[in-house]
PDB file of C-alpha atoms in Angstrom:
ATOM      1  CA  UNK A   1      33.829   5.968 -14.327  1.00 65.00           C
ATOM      2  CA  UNK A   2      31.400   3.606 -12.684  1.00 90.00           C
ATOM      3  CA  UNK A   3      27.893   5.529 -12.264  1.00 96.00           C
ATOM      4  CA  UNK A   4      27.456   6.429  -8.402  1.00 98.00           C
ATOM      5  CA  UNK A   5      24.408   4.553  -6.550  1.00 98.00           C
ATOM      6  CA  UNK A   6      22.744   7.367  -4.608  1.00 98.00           C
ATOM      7  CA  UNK A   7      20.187   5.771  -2.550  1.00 98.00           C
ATOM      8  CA  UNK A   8      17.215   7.585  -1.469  1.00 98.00           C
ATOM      9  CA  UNK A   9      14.945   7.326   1.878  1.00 97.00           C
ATOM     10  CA  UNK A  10      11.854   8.932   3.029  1.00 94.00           C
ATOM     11  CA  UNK A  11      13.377  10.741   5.296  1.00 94.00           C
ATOM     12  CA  UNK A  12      12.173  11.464   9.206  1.00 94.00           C
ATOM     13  CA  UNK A  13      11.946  14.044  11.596  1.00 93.00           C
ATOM     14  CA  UNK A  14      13.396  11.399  14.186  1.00 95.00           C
ATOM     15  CA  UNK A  15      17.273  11.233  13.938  1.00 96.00           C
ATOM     16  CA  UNK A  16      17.063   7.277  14.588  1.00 96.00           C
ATOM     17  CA  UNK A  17      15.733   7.265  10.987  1.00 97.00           C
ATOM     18  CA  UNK A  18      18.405   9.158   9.225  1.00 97.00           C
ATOM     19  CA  UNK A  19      21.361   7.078  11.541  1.00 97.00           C
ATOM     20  CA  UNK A  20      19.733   3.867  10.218  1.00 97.00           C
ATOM     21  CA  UNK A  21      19.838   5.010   6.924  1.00 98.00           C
ATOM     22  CA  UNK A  22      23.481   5.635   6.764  1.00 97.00           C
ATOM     23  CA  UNK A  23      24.330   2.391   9.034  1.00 97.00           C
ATOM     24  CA  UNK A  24      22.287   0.482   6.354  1.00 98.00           C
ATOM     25  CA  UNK A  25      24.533   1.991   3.595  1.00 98.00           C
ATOM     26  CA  UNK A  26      27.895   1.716   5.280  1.00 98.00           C
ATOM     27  CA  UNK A  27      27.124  -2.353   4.962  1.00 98.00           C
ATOM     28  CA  UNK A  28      26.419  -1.797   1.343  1.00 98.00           C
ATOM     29  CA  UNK A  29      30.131   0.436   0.808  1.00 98.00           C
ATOM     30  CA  UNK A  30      31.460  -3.148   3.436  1.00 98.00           C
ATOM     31  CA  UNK A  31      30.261  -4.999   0.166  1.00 98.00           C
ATOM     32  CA  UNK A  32      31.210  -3.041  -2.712  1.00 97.00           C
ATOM     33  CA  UNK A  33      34.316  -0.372  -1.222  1.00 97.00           C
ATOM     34  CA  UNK A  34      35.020   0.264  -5.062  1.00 97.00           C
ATOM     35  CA  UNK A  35      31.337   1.681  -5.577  1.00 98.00           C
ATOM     36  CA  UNK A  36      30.588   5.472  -4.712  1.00 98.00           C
ATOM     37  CA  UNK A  37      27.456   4.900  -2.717  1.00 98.00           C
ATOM     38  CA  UNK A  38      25.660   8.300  -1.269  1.00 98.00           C
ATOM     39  CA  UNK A  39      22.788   9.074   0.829  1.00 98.00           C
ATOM     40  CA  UNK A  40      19.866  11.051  -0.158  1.00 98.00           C
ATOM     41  CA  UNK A  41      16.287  12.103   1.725  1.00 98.00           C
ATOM     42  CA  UNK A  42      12.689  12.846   0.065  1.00 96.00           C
ATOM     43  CA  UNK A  43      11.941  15.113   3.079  1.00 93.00           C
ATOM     44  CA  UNK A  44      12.556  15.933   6.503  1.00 93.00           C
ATOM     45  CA  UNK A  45      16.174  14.960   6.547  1.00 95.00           C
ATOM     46  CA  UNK A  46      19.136  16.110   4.987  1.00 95.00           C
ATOM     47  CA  UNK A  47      20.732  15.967   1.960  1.00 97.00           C
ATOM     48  CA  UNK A  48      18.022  16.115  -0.159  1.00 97.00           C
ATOM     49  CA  UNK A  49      17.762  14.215  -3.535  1.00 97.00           C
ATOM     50  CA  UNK A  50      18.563  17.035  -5.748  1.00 97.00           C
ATOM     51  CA  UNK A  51      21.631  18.128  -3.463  1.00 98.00           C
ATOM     52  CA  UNK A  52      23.169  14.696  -3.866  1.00 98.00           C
ATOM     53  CA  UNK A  53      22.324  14.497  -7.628  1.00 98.00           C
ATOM     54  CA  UNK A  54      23.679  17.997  -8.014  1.00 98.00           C
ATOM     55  CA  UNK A  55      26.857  17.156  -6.150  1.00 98.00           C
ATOM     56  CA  UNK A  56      27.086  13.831  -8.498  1.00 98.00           C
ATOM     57  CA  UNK A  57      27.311  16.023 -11.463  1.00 98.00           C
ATOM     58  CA  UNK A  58      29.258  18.308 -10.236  1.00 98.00           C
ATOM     59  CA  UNK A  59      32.134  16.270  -9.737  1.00 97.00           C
ATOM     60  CA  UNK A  60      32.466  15.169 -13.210  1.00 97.00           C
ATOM     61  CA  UNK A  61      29.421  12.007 -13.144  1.00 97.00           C
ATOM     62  CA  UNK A  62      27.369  12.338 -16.428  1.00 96.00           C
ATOM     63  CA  UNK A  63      24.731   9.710 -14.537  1.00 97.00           C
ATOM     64  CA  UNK A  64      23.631   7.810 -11.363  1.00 98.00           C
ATOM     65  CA  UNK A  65      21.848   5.491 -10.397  1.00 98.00           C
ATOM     66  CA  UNK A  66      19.095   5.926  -7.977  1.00 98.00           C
ATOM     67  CA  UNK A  67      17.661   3.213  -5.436  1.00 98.00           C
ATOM     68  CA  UNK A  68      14.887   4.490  -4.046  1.00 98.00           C
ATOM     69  CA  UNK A  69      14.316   2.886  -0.481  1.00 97.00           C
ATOM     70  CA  UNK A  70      10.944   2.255  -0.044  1.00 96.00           C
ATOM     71  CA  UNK A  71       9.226  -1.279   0.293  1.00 94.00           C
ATOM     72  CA  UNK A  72       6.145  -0.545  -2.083  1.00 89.00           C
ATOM     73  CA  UNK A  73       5.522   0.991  -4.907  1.00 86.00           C
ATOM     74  CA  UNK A  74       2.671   3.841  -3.475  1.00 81.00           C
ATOM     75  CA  UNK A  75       2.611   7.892  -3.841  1.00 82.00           C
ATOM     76  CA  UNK A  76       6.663   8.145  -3.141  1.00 84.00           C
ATOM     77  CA  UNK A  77       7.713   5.693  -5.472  1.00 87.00           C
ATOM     78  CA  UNK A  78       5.475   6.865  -8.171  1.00 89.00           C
ATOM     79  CA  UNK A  79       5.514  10.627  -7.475  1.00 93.00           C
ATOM     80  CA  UNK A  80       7.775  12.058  -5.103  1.00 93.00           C
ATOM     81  CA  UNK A  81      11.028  10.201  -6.612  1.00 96.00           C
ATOM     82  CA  UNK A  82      10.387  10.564 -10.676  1.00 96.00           C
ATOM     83  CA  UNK A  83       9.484  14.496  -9.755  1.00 96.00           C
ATOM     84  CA  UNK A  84      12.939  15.068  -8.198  1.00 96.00           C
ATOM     85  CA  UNK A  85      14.818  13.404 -10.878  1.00 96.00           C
ATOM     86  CA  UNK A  86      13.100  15.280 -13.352  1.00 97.00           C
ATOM     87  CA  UNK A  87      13.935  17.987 -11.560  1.00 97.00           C
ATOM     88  CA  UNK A  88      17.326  17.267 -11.790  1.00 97.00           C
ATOM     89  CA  UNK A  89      17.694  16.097 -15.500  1.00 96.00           C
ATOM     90  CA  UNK A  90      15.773  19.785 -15.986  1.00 97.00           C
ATOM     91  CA  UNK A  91      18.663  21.544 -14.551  1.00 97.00           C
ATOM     92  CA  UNK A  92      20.959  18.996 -16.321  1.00 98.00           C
ATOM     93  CA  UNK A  93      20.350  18.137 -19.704  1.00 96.00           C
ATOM     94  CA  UNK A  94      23.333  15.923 -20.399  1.00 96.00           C
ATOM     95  CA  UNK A  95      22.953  14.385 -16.684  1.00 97.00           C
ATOM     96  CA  UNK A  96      21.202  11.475 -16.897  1.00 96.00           C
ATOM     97  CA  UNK A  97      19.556   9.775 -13.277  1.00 97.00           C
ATOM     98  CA  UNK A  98      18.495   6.264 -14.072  1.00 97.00           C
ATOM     99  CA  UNK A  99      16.153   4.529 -11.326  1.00 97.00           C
ATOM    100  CA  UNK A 100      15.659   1.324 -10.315  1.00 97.00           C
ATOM    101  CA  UNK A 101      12.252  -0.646  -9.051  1.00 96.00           C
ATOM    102  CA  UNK A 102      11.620  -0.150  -5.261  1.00 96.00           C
ATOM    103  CA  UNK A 103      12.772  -2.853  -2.855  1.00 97.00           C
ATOM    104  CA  UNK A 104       9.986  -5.048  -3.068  1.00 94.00           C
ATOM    105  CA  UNK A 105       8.627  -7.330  -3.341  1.00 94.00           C
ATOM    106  CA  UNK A 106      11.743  -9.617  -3.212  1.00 96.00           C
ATOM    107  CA  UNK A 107      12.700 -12.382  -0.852  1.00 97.00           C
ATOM    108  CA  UNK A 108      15.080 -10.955   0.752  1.00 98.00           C
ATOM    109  CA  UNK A 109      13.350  -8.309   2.524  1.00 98.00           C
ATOM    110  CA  UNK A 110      10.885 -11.077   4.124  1.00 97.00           C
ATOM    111  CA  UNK A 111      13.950 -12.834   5.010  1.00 98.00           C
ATOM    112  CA  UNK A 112      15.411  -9.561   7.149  1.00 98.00           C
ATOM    113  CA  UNK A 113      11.690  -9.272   8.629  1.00 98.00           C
ATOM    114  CA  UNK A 114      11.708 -12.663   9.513  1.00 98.00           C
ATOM    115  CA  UNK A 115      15.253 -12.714  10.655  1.00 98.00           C
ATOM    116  CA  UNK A 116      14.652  -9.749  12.770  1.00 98.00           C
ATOM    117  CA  UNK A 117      11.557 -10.989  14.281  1.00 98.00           C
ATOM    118  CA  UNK A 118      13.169 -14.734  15.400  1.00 98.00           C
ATOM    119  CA  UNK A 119      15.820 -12.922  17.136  1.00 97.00           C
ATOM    120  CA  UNK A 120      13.815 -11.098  19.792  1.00 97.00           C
ATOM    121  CA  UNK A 121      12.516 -15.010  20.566  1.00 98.00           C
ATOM    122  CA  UNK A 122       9.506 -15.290  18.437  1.00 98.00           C
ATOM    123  CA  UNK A 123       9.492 -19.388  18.252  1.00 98.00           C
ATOM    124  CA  UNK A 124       8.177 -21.183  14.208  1.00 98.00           C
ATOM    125  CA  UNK A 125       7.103 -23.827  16.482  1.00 98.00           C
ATOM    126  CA  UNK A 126       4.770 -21.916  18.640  1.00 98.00           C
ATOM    127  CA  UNK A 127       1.078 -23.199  18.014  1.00 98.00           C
ATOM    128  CA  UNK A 128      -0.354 -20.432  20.892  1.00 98.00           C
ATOM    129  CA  UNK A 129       1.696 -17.605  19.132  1.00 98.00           C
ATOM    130  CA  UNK A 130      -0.036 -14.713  16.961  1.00 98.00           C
ATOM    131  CA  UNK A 131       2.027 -12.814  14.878  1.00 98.00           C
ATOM    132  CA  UNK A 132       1.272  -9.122  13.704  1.00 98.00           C
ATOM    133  CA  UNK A 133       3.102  -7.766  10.505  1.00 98.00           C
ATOM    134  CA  UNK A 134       3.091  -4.249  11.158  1.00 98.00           C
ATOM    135  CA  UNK A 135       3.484  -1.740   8.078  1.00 97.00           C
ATOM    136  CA  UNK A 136       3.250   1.876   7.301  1.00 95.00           C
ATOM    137  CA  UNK A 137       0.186   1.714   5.272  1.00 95.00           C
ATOM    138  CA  UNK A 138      -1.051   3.158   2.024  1.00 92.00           C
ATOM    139  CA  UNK A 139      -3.703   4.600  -0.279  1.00 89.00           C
ATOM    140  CA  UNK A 140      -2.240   2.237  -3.301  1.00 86.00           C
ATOM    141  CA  UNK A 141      -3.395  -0.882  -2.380  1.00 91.00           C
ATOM    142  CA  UNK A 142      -1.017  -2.910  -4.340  1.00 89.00           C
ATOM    143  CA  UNK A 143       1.522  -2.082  -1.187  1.00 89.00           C
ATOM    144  CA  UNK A 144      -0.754  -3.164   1.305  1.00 94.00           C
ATOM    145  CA  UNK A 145      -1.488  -6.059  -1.169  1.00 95.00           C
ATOM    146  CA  UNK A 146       2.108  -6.845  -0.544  1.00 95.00           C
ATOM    147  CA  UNK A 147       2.248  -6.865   3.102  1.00 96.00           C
ATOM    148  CA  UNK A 148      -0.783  -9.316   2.793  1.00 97.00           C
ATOM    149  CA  UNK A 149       1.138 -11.606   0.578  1.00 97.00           C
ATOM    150  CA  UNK A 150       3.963 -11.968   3.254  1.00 98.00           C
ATOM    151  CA  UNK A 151       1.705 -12.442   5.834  1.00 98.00           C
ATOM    152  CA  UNK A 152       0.356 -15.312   3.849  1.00 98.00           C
ATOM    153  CA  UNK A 153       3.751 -16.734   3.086  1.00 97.00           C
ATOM    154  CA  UNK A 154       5.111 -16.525   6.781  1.00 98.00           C
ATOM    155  CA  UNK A 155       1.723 -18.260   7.942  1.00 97.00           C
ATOM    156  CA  UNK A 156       2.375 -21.072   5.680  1.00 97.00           C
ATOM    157  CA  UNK A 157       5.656 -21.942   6.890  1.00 97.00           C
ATOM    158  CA  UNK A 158       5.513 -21.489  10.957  1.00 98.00           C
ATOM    159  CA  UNK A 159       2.915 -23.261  13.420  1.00 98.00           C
ATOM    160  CA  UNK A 160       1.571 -20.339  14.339  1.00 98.00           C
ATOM    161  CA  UNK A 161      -1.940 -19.209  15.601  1.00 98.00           C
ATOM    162  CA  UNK A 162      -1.872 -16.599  12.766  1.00 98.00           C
ATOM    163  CA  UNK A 163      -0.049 -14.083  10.790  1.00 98.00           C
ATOM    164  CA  UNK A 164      -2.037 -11.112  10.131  1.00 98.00           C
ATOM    165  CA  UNK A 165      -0.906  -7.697   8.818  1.00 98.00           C
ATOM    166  CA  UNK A 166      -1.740  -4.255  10.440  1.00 98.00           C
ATOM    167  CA  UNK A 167      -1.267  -0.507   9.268  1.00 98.00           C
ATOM    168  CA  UNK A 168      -0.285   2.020  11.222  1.00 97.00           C
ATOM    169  CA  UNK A 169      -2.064   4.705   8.858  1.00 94.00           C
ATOM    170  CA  UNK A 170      -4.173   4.974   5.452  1.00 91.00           C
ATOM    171  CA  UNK A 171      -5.590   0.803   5.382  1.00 95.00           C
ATOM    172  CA  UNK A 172      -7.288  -1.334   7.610  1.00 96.00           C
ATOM    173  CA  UNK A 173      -6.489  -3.375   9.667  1.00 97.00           C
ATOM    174  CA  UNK A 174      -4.594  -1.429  12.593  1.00 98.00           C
ATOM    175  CA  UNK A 175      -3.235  -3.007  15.236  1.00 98.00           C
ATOM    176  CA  UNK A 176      -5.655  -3.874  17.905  1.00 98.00           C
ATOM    177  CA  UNK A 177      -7.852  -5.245  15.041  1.00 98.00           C
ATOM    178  CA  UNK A 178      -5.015  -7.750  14.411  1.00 98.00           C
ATOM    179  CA  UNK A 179      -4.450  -8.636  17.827  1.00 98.00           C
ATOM    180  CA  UNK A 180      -8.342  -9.210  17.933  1.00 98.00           C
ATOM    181  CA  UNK A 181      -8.318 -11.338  15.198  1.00 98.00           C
ATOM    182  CA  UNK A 182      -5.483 -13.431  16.227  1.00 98.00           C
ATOM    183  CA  UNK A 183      -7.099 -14.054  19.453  1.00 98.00           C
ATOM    184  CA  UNK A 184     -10.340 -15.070  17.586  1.00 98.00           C
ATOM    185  CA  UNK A 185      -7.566 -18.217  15.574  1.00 98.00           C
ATOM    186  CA  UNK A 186      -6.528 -18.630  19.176  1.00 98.00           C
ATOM    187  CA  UNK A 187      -3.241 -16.997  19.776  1.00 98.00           C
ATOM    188  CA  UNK A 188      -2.206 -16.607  23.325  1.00 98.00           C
ATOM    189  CA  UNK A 189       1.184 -14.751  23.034  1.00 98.00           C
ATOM    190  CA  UNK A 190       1.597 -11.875  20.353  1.00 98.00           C
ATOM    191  CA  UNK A 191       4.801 -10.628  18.169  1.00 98.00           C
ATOM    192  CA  UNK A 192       5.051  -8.182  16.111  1.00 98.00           C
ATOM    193  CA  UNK A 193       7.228  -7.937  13.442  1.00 98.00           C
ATOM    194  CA  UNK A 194       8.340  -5.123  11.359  1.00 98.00           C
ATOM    195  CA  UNK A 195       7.851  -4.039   7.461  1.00 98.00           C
ATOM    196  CA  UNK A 196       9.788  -1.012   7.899  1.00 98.00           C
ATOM    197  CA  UNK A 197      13.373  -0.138   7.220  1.00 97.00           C
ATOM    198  CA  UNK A 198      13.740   2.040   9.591  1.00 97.00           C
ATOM    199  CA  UNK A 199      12.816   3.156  13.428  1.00 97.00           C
ATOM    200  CA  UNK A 200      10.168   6.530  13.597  1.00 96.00           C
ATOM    201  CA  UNK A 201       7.074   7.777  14.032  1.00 95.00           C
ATOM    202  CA  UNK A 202       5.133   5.360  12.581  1.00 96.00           C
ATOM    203  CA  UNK A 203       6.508   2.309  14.213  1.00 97.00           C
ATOM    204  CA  UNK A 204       6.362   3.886  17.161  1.00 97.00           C
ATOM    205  CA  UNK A 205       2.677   4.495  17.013  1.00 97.00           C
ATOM    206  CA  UNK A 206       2.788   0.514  16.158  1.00 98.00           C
ATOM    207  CA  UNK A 207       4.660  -0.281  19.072  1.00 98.00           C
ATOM    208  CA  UNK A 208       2.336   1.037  21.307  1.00 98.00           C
ATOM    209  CA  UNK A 209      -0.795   0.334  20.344  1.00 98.00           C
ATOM    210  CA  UNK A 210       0.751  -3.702  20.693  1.00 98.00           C
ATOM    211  CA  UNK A 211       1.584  -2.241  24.130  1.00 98.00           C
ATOM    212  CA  UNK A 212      -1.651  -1.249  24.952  1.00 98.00           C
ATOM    213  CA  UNK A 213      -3.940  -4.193  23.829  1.00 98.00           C
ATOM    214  CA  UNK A 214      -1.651  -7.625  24.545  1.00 98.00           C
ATOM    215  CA  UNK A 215       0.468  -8.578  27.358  1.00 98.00           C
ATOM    216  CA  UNK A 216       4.460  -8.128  27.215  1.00 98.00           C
ATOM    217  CA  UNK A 217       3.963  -8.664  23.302  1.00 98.00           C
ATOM    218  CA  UNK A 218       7.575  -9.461  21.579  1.00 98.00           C
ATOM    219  CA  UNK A 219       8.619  -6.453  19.148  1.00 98.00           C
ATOM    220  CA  UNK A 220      11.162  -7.112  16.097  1.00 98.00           C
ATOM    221  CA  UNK A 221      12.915  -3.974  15.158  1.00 97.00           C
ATOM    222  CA  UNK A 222      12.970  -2.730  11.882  1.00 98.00           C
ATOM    223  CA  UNK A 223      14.770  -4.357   9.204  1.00 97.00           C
ATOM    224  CA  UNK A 224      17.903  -1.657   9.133  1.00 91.00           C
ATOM    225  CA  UNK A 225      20.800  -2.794   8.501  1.00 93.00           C
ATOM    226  CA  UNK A 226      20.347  -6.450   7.918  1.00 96.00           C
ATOM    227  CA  UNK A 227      22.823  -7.517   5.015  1.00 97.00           C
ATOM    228  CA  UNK A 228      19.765  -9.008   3.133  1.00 98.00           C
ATOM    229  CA  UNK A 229      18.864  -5.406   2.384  1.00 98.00           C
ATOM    230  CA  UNK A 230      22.439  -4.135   1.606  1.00 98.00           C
ATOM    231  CA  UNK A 231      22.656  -7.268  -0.677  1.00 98.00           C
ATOM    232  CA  UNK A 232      19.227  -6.167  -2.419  1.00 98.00           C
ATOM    233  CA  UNK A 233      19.847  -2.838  -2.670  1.00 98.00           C
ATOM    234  CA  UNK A 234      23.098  -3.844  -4.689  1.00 98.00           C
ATOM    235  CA  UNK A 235      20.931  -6.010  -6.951  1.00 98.00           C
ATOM    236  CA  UNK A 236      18.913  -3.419  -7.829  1.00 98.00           C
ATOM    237  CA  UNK A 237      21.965  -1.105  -8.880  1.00 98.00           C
ATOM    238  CA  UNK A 238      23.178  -3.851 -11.167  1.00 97.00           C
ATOM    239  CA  UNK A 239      19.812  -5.033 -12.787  1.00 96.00           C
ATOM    240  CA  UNK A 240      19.070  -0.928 -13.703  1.00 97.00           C
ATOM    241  CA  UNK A 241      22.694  -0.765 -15.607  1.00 93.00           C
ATOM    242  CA  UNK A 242      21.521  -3.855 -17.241  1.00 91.00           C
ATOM    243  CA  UNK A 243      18.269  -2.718 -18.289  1.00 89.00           C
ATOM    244  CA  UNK A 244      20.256   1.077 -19.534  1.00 75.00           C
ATOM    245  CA  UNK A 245      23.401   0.465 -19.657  1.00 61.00           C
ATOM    246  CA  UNK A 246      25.356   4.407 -18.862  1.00 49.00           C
ATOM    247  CA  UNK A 247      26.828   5.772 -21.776  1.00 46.00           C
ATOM    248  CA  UNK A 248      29.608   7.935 -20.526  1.00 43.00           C
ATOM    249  CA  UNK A 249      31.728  10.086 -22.862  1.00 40.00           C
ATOM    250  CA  UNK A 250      35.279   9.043 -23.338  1.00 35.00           C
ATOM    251  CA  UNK A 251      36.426  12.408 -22.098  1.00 33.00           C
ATOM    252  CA  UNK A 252      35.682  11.284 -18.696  1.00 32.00           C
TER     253      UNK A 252
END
C-alpha cells in the first residue's frame, strides 16, 4: 500500500481559503490519480489534522505522509504541525506520520508568484513600474528573510523601478511603506503580487491598503492552484519516502 499524502493548510475562517485548498489538491490527484491525496486544516476549517490522520489509520494505513502547506518555516511549521502529529503517533503507536520540509523556499513557488502576477498585466519591461511582494508576515525572521530573497531575485531579472516586500502583520515593512519606498526608486505604476497560497483575511487587508495609497494598483491573486505548486507539493511527498522510506507490514 502506497503511504497516503495528507496535506495540511492553515486553515481560514473565509470559505475562499478552504475551496482553494481543495482546488489546489484536485490538480495534484490530475497528476498522480493512483495516489490517495487528503485534505487536512491546523484551525478554523474542517477536517482537522488529527481527523484525517485518524481516518488514515483507520482504514488499514500503518503511515502517511504529511505536506504541510505553508511557505516558511515560522511558529506553524515548527509548532503547530509536529504537536498534532505527535498527537497522533500518541494515540497510535504503530502509526507512523512522516513530514516533509515546508514549501519553500523552492523555485517553483516564485515561478507561480511570478506567473500569477504577469497575468493580471504587470509588464518585465516596465522601467516606471514598482512592484510590492506582499506576504503574511512573521516573528521568525528566516520567513520574512525569504520573502526578501525573492524580492531580490525578481528585481534582478525585470526592468523594474523596484521590488520590495511588505507584511501584512508581525514585520516591517507594510504596505504603504513599500509603496513609499518604491516611489522614492521612482515607480509610477504599482503591482502587487502575492506570497500566499491562498485568498483570506490577510490578503485582503493587503489588498486594500494598495487600494488606499496608489492609484488603480494591479493585484496578482494568490498562488492557488497553479500546477507549479501541485508539482512541488508532489516533490516533497517523494523526497520524504526517500529520506524514510515506510516500512509497511506484509499483512497489509
Amino acid at each position: 500500500m502506497t503511504a497516503p499524502l495528507v496535506a495540511v493548510a492553515h486553515g481560514s475562517r473565509d470559505p475562499r481559503s478552504a475551496a482553494t485548498i481543495h482546488a489546489l489538491l484536485d490538480v495534484v490527484r490530475a497528476a498522480r490519480p493512483d495516489l490517495d491525496v487528503r485534505v487536512a486544516f491546523l484551525d478554523l476549517s474542517a477536517p482537522r489534522v488529527g481527523d484525517v490522520l485518524s481516518a488514515v489509520h483507520g482504514d488499514g494505513h500503518s503511515a502517511a505522509v504529511v505536506i504541510p502547506l505553508l511557505l516558511g518555516r515560522a511558529f506553524h511549521a515548527r509548532v503547530d504541525v509536529p504537536a498534532a502529529v505527535a498527537d497522533v503517533e500518541r494515540r497510535y503507536p504503530r502509526f507512523r506520520v512522516h513530514v516533509s520540509d515546508v514549501l519553500g523556499p523552492d523555485p517553483r513557488l516564485d515561478g507561480a508568484a511570478w506567473r500569477r502576477l504577469l497575468d493580471e498585466g504587470a509588464d518585465p519591461d516596465d522601467p516606471e513600474l514598482g512592484v510590492v511582494l506582499a506576504g503574511a508576515g512573521s516573528s521568525h525572521a528566516a520567513a520574512n528573510r525569504l520573502v526578501a530573497d525573492v524580492a531580490d531575485r525578481w528585481q534582478a531579472k525585470a526592468a523594474w523601478a523596484g521590488v520590495v516586500p511588505a507584511f501584512a502583520a508581525a514585520a516591517e515593512p507594510d504596505v504603504p511603506a513599500a509603496i513609499e519606498a518604491l516611489r522614492a526608486r521612482g515607480a509610477r505604476r504599482f503591482a502587487v503580487a502575492s506570497w500566499f497560497l491562498a485568498p483570506g483575511l490577510l490578503p485582503d487587508r493587503i489588498t486594500g491598503l494598495a487600494r488606499e495609497h496608489a492609484t488603480d494598483p494591479l493585484i496578482a491573486p494568490p498562488m492557488a492552484d497553479d500546477e507549479g505548486v501541485a508539482d512541488l507539493i508532489l516533490h516533497r511527498y517523494a523526497e520524504t519516502l526517500t529520506a524514510a522510506p515506510l516500512q509497511l507490514p506484509a499483512a497489509l
